[in-house]
CSV table of C-alpha atoms and ligand atoms in Angstrom, one decimal:
chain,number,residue,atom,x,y,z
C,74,UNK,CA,-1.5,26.8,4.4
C,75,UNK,CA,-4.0,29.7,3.0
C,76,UNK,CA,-5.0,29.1,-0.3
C,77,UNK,CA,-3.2,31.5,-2.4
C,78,UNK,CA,-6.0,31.6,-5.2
C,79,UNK,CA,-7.9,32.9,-1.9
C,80,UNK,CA,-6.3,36.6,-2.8
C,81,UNK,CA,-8.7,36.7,-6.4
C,82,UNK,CA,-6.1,39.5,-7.7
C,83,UNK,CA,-4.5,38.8,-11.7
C,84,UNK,CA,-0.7,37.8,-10.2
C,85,UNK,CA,-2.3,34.7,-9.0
C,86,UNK,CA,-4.2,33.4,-12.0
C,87,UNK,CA,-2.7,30.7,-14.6
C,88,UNK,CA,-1.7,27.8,-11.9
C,89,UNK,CA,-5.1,26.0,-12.1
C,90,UNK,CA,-4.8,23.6,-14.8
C,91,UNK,CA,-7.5,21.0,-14.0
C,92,UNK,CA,-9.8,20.1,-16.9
C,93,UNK,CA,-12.8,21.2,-14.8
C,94,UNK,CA,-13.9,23.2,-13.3
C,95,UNK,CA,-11.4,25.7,-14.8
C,96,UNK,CA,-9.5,28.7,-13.1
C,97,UNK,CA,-12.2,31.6,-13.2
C,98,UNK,CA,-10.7,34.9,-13.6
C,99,UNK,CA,-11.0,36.9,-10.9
C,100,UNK,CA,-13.3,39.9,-12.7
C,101,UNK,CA,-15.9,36.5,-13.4
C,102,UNK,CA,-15.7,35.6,-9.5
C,103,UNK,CA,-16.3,39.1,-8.7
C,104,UNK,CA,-19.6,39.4,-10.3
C,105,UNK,CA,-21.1,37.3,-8.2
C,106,UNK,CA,-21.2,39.0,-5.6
C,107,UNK,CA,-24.0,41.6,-6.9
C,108,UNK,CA,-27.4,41.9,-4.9
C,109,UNK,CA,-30.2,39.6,-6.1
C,110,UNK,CA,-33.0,40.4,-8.9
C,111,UNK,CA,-36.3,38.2,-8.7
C,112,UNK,CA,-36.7,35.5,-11.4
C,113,UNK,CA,-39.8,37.1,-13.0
C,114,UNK,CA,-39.7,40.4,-14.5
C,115,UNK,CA,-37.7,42.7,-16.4
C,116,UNK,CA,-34.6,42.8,-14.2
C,117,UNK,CA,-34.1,39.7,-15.0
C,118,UNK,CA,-35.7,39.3,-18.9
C,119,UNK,CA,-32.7,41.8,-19.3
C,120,UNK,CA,-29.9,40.0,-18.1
C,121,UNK,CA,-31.3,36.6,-20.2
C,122,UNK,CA,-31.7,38.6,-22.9
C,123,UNK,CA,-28.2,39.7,-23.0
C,124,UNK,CA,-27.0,36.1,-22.3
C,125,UNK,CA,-28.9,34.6,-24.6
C,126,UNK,CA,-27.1,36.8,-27.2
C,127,UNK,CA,-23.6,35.9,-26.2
C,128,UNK,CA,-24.5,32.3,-26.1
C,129,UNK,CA,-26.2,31.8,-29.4
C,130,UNK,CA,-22.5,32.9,-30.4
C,131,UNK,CA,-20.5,30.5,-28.8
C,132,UNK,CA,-23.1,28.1,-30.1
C,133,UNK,CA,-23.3,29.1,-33.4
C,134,UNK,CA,-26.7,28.8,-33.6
C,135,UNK,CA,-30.0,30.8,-34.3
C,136,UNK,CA,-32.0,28.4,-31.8
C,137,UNK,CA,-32.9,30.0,-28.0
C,138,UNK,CA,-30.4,28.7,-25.8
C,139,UNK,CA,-31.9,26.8,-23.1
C,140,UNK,CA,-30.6,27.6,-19.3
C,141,UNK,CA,-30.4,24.9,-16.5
C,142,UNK,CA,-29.8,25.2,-12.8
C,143,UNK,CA,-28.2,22.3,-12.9
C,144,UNK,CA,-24.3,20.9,-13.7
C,145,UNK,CA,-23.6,19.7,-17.3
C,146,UNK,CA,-25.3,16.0,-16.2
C,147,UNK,CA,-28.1,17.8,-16.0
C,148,UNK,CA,-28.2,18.5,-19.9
C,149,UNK,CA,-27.0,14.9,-20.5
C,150,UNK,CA,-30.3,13.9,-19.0
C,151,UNK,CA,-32.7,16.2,-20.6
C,152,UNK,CA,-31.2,14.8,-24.1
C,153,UNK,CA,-31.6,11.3,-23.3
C,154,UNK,CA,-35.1,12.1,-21.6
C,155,UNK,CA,-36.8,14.4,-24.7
C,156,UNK,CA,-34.6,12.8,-27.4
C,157,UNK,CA,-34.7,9.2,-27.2
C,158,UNK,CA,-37.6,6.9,-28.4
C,159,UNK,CA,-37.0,4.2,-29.5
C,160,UNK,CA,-33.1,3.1,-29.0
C,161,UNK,CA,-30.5,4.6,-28.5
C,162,UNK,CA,-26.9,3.9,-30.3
C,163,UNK,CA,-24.2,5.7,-27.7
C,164,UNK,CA,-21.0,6.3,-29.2
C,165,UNK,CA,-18.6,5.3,-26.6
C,166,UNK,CA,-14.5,6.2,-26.4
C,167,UNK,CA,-14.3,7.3,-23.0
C,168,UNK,CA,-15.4,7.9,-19.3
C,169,UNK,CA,-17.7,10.3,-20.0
C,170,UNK,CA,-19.5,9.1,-23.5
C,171,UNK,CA,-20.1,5.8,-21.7
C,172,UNK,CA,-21.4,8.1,-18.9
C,173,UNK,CA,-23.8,9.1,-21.2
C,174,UNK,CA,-25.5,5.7,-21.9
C,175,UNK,CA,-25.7,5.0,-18.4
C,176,UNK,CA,-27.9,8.3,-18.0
C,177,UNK,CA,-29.7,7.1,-21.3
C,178,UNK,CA,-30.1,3.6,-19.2
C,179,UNK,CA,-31.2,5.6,-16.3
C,180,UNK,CA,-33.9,7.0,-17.6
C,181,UNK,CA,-35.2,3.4,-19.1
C,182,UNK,CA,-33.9,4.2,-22.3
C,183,UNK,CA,-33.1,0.8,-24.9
C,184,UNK,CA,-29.1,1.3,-25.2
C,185,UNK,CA,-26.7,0.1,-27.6
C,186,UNK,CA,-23.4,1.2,-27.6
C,187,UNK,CA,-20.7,1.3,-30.4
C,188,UNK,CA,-16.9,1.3,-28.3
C,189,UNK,CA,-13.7,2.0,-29.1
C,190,UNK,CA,-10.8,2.3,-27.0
C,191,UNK,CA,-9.6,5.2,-25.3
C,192,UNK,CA,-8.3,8.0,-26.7
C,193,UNK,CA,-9.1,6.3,-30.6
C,194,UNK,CA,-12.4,8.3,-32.1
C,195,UNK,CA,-15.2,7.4,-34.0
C,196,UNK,CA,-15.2,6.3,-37.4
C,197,UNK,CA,-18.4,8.0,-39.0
C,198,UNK,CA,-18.7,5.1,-41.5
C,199,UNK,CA,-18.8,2.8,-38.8
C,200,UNK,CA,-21.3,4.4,-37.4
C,201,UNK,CA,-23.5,4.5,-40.8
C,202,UNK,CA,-23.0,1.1,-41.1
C,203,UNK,CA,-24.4,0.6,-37.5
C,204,UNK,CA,-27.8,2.8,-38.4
C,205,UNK,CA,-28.7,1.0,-41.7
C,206,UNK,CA,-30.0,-2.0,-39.0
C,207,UNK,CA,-32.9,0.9,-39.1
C,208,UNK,CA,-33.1,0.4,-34.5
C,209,UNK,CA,-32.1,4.0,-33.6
C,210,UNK,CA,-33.7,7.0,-33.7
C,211,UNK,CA,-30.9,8.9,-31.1
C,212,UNK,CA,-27.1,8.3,-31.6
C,213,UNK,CA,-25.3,10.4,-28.4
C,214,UNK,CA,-21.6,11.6,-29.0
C,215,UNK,CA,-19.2,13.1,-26.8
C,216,UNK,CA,-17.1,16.5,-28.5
C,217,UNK,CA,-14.2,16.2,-26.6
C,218,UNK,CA,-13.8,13.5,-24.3
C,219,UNK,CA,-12.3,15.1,-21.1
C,220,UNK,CA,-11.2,11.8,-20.1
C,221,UNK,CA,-8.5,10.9,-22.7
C,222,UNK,CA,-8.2,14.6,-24.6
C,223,UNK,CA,-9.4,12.6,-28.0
C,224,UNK,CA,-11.8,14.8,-30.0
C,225,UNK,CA,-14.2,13.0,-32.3
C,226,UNK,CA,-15.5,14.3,-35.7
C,227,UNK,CA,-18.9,15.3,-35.2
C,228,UNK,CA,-19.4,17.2,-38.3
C,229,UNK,CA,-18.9,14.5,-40.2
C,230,UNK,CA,-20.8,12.1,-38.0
C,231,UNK,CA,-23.8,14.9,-37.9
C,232,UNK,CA,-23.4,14.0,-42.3
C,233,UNK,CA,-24.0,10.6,-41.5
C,234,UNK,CA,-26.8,10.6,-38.8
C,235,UNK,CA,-28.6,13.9,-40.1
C,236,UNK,CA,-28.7,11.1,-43.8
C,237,UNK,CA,-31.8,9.6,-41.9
C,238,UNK,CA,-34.6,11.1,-41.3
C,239,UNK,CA,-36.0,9.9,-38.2
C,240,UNK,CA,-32.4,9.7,-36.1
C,241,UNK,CA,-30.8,12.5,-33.9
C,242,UNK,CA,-27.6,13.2,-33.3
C,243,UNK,CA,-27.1,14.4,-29.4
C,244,UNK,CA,-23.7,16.1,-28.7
C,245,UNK,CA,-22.1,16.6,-24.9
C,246,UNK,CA,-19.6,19.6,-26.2
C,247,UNK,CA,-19.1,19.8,-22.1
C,248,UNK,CA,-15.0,20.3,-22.7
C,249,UNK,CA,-15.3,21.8,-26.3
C,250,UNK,CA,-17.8,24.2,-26.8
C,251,UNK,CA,-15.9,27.7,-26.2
C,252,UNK,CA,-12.5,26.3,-26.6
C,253,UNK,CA,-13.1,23.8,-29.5
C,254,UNK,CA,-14.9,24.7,-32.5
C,255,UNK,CA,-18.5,23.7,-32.0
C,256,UNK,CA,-21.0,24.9,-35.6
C,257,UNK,CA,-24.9,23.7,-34.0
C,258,UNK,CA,-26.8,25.0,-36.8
C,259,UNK,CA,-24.0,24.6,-40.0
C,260,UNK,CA,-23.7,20.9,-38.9
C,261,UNK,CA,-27.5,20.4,-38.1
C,262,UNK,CA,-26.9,19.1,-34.5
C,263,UNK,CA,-30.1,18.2,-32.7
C,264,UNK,CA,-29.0,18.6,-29.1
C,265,UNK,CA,-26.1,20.4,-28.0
C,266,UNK,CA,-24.9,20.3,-24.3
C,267,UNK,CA,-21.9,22.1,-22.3
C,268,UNK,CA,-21.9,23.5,-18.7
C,269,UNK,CA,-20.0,26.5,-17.2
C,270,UNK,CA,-17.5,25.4,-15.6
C,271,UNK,CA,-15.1,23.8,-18.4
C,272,UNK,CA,-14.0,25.8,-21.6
C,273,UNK,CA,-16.1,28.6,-20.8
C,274,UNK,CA,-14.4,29.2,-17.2
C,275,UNK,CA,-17.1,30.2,-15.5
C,276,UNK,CA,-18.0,28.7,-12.2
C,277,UNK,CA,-19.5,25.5,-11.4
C,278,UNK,CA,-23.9,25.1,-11.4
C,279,UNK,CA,-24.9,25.8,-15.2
C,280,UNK,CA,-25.8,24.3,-17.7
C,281,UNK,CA,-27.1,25.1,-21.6
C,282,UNK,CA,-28.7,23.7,-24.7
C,283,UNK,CA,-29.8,24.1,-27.7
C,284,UNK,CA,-32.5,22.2,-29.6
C,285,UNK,CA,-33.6,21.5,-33.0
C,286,UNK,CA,-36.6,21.6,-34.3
C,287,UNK,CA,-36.8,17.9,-35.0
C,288,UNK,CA,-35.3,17.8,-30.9
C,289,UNK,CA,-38.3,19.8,-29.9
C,290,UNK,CA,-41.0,17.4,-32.3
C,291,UNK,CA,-39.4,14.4,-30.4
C,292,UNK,CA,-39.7,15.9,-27.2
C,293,UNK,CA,-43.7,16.8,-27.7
C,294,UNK,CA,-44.1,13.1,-28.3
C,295,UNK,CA,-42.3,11.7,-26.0
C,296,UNK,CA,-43.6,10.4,-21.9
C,297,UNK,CA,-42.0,10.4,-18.9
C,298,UNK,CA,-39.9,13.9,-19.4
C,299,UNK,CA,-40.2,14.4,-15.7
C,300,UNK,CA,-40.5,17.9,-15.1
C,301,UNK,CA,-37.0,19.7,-14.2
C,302,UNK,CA,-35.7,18.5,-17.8
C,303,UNK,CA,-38.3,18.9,-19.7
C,304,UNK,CA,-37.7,21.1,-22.7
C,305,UNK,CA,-40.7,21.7,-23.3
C,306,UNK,CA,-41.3,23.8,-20.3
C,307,UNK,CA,-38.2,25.0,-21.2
C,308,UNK,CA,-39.4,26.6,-24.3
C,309,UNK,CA,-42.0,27.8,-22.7
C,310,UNK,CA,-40.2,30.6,-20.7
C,311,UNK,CA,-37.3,31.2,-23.1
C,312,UNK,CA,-39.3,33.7,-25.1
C,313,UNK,CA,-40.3,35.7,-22.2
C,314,UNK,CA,-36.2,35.8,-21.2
C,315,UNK,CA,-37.6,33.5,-18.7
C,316,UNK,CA,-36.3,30.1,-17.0
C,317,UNK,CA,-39.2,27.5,-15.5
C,318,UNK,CA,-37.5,27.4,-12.1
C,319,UNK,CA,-35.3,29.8,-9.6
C,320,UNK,CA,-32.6,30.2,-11.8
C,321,UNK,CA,-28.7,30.3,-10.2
C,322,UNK,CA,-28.6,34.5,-10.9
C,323,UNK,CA,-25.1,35.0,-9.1
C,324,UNK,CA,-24.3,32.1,-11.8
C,325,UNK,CA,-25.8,34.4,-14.6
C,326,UNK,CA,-23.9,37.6,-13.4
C,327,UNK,CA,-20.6,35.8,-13.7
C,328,UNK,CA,-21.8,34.5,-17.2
C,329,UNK,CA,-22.7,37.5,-18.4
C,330,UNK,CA,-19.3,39.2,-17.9
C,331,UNK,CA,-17.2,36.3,-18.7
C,332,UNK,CA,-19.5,36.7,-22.4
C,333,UNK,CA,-18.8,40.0,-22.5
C,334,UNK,CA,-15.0,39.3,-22.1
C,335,UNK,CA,-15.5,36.6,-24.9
C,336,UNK,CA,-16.8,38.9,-27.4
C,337,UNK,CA,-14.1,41.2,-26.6
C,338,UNK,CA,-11.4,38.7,-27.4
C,339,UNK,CA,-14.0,37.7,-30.7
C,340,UNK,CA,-15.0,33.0,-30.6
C,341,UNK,CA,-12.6,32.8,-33.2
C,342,UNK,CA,-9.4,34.6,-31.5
C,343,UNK,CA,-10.7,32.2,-28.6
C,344,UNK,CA,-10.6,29.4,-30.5
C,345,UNK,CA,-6.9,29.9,-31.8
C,346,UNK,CA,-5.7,30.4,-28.0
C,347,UNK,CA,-6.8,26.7,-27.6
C,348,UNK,CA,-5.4,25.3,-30.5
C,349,UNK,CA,-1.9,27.3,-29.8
C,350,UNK,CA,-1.9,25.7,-26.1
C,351,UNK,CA,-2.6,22.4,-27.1
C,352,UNK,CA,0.0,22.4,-29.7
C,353,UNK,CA,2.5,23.9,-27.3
C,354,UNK,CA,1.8,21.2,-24.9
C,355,UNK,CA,2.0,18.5,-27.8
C,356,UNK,CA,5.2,19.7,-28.8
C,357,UNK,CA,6.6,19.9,-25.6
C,358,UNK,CA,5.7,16.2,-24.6
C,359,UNK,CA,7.6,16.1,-28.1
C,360,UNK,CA,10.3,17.6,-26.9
C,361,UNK,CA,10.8,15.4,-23.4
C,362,UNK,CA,10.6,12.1,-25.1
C,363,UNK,CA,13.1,13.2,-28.0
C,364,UNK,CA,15.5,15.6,-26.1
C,365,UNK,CA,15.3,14.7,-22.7
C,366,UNK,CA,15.0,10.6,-22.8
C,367,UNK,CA,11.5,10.6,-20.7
C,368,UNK,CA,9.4,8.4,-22.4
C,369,UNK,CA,6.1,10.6,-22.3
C,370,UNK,CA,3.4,10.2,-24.8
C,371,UNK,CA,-0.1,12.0,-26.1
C,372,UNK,CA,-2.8,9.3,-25.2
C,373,UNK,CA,-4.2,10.1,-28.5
C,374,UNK,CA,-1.8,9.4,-31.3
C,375,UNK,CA,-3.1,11.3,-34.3
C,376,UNK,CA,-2.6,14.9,-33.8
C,377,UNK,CA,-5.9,15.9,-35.7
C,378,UNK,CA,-8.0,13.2,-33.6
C,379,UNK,CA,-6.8,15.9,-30.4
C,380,UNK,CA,-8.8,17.9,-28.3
C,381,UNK,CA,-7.4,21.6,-27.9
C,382,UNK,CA,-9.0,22.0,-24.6
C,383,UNK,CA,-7.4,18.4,-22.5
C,384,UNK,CA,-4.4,16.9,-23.0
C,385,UNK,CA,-3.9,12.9,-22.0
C,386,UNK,CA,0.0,12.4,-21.5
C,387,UNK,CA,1.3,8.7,-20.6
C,388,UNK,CA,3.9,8.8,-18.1
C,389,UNK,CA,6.9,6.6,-18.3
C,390,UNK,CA,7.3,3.2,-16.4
C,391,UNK,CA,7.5,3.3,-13.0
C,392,UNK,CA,6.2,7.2,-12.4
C,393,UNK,CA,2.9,7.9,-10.6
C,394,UNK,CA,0.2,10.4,-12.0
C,395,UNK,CA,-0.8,10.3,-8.3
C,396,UNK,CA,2.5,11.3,-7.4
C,397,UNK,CA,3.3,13.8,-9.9
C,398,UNK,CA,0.1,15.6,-9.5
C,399,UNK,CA,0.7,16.0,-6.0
C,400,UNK,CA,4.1,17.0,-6.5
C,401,UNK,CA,2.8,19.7,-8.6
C,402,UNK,CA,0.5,20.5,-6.0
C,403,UNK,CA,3.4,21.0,-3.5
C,404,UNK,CA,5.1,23.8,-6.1
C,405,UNK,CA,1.8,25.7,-5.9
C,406,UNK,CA,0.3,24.3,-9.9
C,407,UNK,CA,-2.7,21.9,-9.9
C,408,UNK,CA,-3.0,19.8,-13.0
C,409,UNK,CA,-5.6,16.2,-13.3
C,410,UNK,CA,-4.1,12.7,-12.9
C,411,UNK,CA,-5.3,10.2,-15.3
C,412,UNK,CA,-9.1,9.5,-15.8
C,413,UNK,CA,-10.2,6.7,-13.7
C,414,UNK,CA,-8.8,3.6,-14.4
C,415,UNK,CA,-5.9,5.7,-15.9
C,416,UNK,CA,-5.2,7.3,-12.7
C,417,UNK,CA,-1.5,6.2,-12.2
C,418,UNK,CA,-0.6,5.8,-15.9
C,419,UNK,CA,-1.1,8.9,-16.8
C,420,UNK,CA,-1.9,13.3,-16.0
C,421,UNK,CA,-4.2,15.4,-17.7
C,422,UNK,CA,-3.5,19.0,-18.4
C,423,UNK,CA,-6.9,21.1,-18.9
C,424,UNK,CA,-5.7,24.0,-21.2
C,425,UNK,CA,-8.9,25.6,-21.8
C,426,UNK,CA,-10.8,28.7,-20.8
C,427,UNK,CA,-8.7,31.8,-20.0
C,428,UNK,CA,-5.1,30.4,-19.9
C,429,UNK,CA,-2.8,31.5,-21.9
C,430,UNK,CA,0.4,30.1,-23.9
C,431,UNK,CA,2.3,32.0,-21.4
C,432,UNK,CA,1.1,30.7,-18.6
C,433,UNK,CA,0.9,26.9,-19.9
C,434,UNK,CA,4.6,27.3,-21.2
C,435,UNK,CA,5.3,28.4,-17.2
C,436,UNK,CA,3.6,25.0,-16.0
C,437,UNK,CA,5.4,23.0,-18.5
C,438,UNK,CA,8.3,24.2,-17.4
C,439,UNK,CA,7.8,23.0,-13.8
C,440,UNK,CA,6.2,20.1,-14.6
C,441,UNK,CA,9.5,18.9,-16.7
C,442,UNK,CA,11.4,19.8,-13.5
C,443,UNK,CA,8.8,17.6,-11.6
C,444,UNK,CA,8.8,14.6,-13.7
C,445,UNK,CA,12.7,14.5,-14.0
C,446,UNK,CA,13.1,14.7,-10.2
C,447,UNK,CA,10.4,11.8,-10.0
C,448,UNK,CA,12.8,9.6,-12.6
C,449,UNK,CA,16.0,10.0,-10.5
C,450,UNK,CA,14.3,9.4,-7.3
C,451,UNK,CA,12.8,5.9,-9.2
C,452,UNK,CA,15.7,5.3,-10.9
C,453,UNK,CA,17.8,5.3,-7.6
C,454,UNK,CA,15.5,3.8,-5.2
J,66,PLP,C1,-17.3,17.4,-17.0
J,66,PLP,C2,-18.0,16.7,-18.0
J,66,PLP,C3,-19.3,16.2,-17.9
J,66,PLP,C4,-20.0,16.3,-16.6
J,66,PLP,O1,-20.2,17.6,-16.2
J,66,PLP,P1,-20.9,17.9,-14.8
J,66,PLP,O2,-20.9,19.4,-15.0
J,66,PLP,O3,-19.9,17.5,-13.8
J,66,PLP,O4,-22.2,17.3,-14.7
J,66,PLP,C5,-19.9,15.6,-18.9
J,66,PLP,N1,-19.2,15.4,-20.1
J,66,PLP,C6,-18.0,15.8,-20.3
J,66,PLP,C7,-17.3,15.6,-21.6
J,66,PLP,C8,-17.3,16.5,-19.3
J,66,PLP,O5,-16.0,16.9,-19.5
């Protein structure tokens, strides 16, 4: 069967619910296809220049905004490779915040790692209490943890780390930043990471981050940075508008315009489309488990502990997130089963980047359809 997302036109976008990559809207996948510009010169200083000033917006930040060939792992690594000395204390609640420490381990960092369960967050006490041992100077945090939709308080944990001197605070916003309020300079973050292809909704192969000033001090002391994520090389180039390596351009023509269309829309109005989806989809699991007897749940219980980008729901006994995503996939809408080890237990629904409440309240409507179709069958087999 031809892919109907094949035919890029409008009527067929708002069916790709993943939470990454994200449905790309067709004027974004079009830019692409634009003839190539060198990597040195002022072609190319002008487009940077002009992403750089829609970035530093979605970041929030004054800082250059470093750009990496590379997917959002990519990032991960050049945080755990330029900002950890000594030891590392990795927050973990999740696939990809233990993911994190692994990459920290990778690189021969000294790991630690404070857990909770998934889909609870962080408590930023707890994690004060863990630094007053005095054996970290990097904690790493994940935003919004793709895997189970929880979304933990990094302002507040940025208070606590940002109380000691010596200790950074790295932050994978891969599933917030653009869709989830992310403030890198107000909040005094030292490392901020995201990639393209998640609440931004562009397409797959970039990665950004920013850097404090403390960040870039680490860095300078620091062996073994290897030499595609190093920052300091980084740094080097961003003041020309430059990157130190062959940069992804088709990547940065679909950027730029999918900026553009961000500023048109304004972060903020952005930010409130996310926060209306997720708290249509909240409502409408809600809705099922109250009105329509299927026991369906929010992995992450406490409404203000939610990411507005991912949504975790539990399924009922007996039903199959395998099942139901591929049910879904029959009636033409793609959403995520469970993360991993919550594979059959549960879907994921990726509201983020350039859906709309419209468009969600379509899939929801189908996927109610879906799920009660998979109870009788259960029920009667
Ligand atoms: C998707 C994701 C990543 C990994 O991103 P890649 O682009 O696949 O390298 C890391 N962290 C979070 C929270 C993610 O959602």
């Amino acid at each position: 069967m031809p892919d109907p997302r094949a035919d890029t036109s409008s009527e067929t976008f708002g069916r790709f619910f993943l939470p990454g990559p994200t449905e790309v809207h067709p004027a974004v996948l079009q830019a692409q296809a634009r003839p190539m510009i060198g990597h040195r010169g002022p072609a190319v200083e002008d487009l940077m220049g002009r992403l750089q000033d829609g970035l530093k917006l979605v970041f929030r930040t004054e800082r250059p905004v470093f750009v990496s060939t590379s997917s959002a792992t990519g990032m991960m690594e050049a945080g755990a490779r330029n900002g950890i000395g000594k030891r590392l204390l990795a927050l973990v609640n999740g696939a990809f915040s233990d993911r994190f420490a692994k990459i920290a381990e990778s690189c021969g960092k000294q790991v630690d790692r404070l857990e909770v369960s998934w889909g609870q967050v962080h408590d930023p006490s707890a994690v004060e209490e863990k630094l007053e041992s005095g054996d970290y100077d990097a904690v790493t945090i994940v935003h919004s943890e793709t895997s189970t939709g929880a979304l933990n308080r990094v302002a507040e944990v940025a208070g606590v780390v940002g109380r000691r001197d010596d200790t950074l605070l790295l932050v994978d916003s891969v599933s917030g930043l653009g869709g989830a309020d992310v403030r890198t300079d107000e909040w005094g973050l030292d490392w901020v990471l995201t990639g393209t292809q998640k609440a931004l909704a562009v397409p797959p192969g970039l990665a950004f981050g920013v850097a404090s000033e403390s960040m870039m001090e680490r860095a300078a002391t620091l062996p073994d940075r290897g030499t595609y994520f190093d920052l300091e090389k980084f740094a080097a180039k961003i003041g020309k508008n430059q990157t130190p390596n062959t940069p992804a351009v088709s990547l940065m023509y679909a950027l730029d315009v999918q900026l553009q269309r961000i500023r048109e829309e304004g972060l903020d109005g952005r930010l409130d489309r996310h926060e209306q989806m997720a708290r249509v989809c909240w409502a409408w699991v809600d809705r099922m488990r109250e009105g329509e007897g299927l026991d369906l749940r929010v992995l992450v219980e406490d409404p203000a502990h939610r990411s507005p980008t991912v949504t975790c729901i539990l399924l009922p006994e007996g039903l199959s997130g395998v099942n139901i995503v591929s049910a879904m996939r029959e009636k033409g809408f793609i959403i995520g089963t469970g993360y991993g080890k919550m594979k059959q237990e549960a879907i994921r629904i990726g509201h983020m980047g350039d859906h709309t409440v419209d468009e969600l309240e379509q899939l929801l409507s189908v996927l109610a359809e879906t799920l009660t179709e998979a109870t009788t069958t259960t029920t009667h087999a």
